[in-house]
Short mmCIF file of C-alpha atoms in Angstrom, two decimals:
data_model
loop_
_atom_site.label_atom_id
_atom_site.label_comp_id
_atom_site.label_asym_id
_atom_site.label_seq_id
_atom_site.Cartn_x
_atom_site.Cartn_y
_atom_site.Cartn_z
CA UNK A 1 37.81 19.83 0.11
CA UNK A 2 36.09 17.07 1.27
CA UNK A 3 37.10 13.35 -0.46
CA UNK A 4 34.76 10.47 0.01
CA UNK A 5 35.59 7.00 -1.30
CA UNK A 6 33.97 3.98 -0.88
CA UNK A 7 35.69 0.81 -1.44
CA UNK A 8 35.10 -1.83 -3.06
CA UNK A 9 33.63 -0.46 -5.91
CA UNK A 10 31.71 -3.39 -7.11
CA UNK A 11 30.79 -6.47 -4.66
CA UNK A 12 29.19 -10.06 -5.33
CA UNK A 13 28.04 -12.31 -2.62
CA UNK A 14 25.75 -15.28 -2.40
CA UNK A 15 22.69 -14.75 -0.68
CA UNK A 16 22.93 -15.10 3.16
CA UNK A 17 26.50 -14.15 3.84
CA UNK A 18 27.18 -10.70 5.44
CA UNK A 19 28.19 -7.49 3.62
CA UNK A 20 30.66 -5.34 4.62
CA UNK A 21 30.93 -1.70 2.65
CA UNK A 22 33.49 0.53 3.49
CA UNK A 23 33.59 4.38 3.32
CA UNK A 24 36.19 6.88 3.97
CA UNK A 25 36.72 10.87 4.10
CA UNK A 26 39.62 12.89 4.30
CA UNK A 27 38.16 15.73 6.59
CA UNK A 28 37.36 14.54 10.12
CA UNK A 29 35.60 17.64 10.32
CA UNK A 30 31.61 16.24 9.55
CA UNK A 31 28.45 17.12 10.99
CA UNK A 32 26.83 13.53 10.16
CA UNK A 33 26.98 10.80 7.98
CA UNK A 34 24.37 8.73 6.05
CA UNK A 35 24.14 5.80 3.90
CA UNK A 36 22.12 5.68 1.00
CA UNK A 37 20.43 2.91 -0.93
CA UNK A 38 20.33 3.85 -5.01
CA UNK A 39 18.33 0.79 -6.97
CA UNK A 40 19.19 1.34 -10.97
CA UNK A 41 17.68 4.88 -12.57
CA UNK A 42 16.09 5.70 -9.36
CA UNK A 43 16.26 7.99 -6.35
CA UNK A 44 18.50 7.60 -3.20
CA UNK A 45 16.59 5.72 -0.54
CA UNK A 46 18.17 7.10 3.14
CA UNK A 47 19.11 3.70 5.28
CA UNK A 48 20.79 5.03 8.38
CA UNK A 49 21.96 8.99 9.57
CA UNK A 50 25.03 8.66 12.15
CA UNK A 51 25.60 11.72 14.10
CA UNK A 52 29.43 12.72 14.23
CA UNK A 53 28.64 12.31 17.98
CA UNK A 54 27.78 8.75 17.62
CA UNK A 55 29.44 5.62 16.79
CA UNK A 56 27.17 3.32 15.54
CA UNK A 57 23.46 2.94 14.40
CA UNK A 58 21.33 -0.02 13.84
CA UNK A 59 17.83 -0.57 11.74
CA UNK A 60 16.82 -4.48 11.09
CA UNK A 61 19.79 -6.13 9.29
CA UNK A 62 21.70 -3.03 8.86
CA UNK A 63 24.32 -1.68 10.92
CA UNK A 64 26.83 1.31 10.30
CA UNK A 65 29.87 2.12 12.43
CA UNK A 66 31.87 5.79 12.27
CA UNK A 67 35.19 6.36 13.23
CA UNK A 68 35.58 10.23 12.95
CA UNK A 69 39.24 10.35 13.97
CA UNK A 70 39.83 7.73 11.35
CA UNK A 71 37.74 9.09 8.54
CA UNK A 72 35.96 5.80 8.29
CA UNK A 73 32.59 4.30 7.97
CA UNK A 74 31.18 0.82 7.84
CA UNK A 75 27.94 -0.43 6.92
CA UNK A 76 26.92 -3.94 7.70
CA UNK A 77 24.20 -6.15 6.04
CA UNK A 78 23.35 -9.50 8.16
CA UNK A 79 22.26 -12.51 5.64
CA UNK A 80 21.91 -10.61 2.63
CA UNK A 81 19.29 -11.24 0.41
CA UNK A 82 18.60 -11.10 -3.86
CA UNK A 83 16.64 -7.76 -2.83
CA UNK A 84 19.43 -6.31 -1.02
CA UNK A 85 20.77 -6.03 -4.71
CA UNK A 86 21.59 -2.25 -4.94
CA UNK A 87 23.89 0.73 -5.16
CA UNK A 88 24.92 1.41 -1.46
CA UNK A 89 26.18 5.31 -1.55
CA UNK A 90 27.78 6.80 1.86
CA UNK A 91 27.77 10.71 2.40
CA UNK A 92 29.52 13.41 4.68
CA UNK A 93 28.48 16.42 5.50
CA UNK A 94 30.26 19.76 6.60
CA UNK A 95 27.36 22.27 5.01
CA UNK A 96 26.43 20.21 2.45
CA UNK A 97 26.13 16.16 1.58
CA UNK A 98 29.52 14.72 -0.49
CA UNK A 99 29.11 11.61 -1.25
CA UNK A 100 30.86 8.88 -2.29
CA UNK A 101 30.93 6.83 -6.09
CA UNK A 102 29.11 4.39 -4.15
CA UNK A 103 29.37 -0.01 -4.19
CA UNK A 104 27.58 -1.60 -6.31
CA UNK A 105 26.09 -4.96 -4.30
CA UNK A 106 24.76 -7.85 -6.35
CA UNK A 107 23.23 -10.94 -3.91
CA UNK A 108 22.85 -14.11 -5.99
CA UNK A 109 20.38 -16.19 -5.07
CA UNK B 1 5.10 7.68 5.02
CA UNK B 2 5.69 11.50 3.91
CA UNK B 3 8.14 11.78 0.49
CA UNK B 4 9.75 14.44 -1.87
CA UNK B 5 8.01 13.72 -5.12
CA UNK B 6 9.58 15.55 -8.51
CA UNK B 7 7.91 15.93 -11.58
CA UNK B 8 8.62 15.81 -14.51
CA UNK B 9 10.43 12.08 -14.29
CA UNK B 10 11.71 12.67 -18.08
CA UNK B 11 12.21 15.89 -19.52
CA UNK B 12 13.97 15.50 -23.67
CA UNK B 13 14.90 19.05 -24.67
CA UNK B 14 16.45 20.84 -27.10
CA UNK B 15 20.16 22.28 -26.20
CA UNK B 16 19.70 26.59 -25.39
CA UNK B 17 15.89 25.69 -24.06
CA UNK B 18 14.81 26.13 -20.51
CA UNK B 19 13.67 23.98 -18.32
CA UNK B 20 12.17 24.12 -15.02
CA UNK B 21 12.17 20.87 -12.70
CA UNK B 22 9.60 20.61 -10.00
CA UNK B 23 9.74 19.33 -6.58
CA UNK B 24 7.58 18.89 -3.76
CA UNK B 25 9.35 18.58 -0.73
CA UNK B 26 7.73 16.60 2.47
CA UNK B 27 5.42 18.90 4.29
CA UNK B 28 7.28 20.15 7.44
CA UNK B 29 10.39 20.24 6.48
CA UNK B 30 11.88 23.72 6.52
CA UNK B 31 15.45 22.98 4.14
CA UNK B 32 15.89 22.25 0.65
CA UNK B 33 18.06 20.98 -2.11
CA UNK B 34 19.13 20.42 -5.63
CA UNK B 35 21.61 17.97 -6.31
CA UNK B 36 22.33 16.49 -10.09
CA UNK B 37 24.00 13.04 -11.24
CA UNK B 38 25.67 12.62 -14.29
CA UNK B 39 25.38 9.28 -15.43
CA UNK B 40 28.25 6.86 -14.35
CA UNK B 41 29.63 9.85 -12.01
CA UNK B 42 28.93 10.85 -8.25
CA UNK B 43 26.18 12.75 -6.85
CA UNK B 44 26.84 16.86 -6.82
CA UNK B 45 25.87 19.22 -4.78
CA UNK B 46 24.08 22.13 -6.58
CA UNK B 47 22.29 24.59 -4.20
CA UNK B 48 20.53 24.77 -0.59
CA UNK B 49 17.52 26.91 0.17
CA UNK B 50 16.45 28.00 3.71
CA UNK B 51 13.71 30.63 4.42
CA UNK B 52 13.10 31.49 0.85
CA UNK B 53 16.91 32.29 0.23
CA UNK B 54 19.79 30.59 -0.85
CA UNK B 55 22.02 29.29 2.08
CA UNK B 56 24.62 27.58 -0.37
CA UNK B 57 25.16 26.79 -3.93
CA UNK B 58 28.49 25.14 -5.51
CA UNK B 59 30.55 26.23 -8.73
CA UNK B 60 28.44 24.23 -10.95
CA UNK B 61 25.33 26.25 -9.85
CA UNK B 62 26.09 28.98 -12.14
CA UNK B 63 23.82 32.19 -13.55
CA UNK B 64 21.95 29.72 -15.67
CA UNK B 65 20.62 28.15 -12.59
CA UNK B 66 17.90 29.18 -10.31
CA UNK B 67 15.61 28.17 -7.59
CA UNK B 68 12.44 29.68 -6.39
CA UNK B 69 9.69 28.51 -3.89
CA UNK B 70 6.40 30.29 -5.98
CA UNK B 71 4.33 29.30 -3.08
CA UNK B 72 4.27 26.92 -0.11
CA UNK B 73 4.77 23.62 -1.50
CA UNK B 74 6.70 23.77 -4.32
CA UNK B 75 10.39 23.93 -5.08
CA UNK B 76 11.69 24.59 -8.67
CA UNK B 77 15.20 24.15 -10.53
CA UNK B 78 15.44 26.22 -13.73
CA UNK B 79 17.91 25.88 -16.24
CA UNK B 80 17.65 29.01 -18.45
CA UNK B 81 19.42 27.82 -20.77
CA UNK B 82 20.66 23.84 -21.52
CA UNK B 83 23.44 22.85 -22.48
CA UNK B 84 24.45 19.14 -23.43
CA UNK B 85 26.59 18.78 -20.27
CA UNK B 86 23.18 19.59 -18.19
CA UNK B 87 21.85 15.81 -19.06
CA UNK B 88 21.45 14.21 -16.04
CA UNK B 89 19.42 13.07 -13.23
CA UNK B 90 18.82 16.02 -10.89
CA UNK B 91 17.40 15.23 -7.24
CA UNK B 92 15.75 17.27 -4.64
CA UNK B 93 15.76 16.59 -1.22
CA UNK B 94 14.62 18.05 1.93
CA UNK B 95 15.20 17.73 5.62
CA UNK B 96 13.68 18.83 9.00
CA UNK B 97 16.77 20.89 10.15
CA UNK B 98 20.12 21.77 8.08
CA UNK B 99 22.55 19.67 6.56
CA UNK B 100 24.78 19.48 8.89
CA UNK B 101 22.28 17.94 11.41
CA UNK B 102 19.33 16.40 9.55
CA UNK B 103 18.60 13.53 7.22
CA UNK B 104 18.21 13.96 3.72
CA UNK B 105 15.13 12.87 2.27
CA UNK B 106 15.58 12.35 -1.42
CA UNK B 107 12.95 12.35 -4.58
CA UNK B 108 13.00 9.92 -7.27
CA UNK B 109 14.62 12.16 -9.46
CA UNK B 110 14.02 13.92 -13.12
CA UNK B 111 16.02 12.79 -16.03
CA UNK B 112 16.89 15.49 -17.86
CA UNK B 113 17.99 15.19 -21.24
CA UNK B 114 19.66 17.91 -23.50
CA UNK B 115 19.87 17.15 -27.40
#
């Protein structure tokens, strides 16, 4: 059964300085991988979809990286801002999306 | 830009009613899902639906659940009957191709509460 954790579980930076979320999965065996944006008692907002084929994907200030063999994602945010405030949720897919408790992100201005 | 929009965003009910969550998924997109949060907890996995079948569902998707497509927009959860354990925020999503290739588009969610 597939295990995704995401570490931390709670993060506070002041705005501008880089985020770094971690995610990790104990099967190797994944189709894709996406990250997911949740803002409080909404909906999950997709960021980026990584292909187990790739190794990284970019959109504006976001990057994420994926290690397969490793069971291990990253997802970078360049000069994080108040609005970047969020849940960040990763998920893994063999047939269906796990996902991860998610990291909490709070950017004080 | 194209989005899965779900309807009702608040549903109160009373435990051993049913309930039936709507979805619209975006237009093109051929594969569809159910997935629940409980507050404070993960997001689950509750069913898939491809070509007017179900592809998968997990353990929690039990008899009281279903999913039908009553024409060619919509895309319905019922619960037949609620339980308190079935509060929660349940999500639909859709994607282009399956699961194991696509990205998930998700809706905004319903709240569903059972009292």
């Amino acid at each position: 059964k597939q295990e995704v954790t995401q570490i931390p579980a709670a993060l506070s930076v002041p705005e501008g300085e880089n985020l770094v979320l971690n995610c990790s999965f104990t099967d190797s065996a994944i189709y894709n991988l996406q990250w997911f944006r949740q803002d409080p008692g909404k909906g999950l907002t997709s960021l980026l979809l990584i292909q187990s084929s790739q190794r990284e994907q970019t959109s504006g200030r976001l990057n994420a990286s994926l290690d397969k063999s490793s069971g291990r994602s990253t997802l970078y945010i360049a000069a994080s801002q108040p609005g970047d405030s969020a849940t960040y949720l990763c998920a893994v897919t063999g047939y269906k999306l796990s996902f991860g408790a998610g990291t909490t992100v709070t950017v004080r201005a | 830009e194209p989005e899965v929009t779900q309807t009702p965003s608040h549903q109160v009910t009373q435990m051993g009613q049913e309930v039936i969550l709507r979805c619209v998924p975006i237009s093109n997109h051929l594969y569809f899902y159910w997935y629940r949060q409980i507050l404070g907890q993960k997001v689950e996995f509750l069913v898939s639906f491809y070509n007017n079948e179900i592809s998968e569902k997990s353990e929690i998707f039990d008899d009281q659940f279903s999913v039908e497509r009553p024409d060619g927009s919509n895309f319905t959860l019922k619960i037949r009957s609620t339980k308190l354990e079935d509060s929660a925020m349940y999500f639909c999503a859709s994607s282009e191709s399956s699961a194991n290739t696509g990205e998930l588009f998700f809706g905004e969610g319903s709240r569903l509460t059972v009292l």
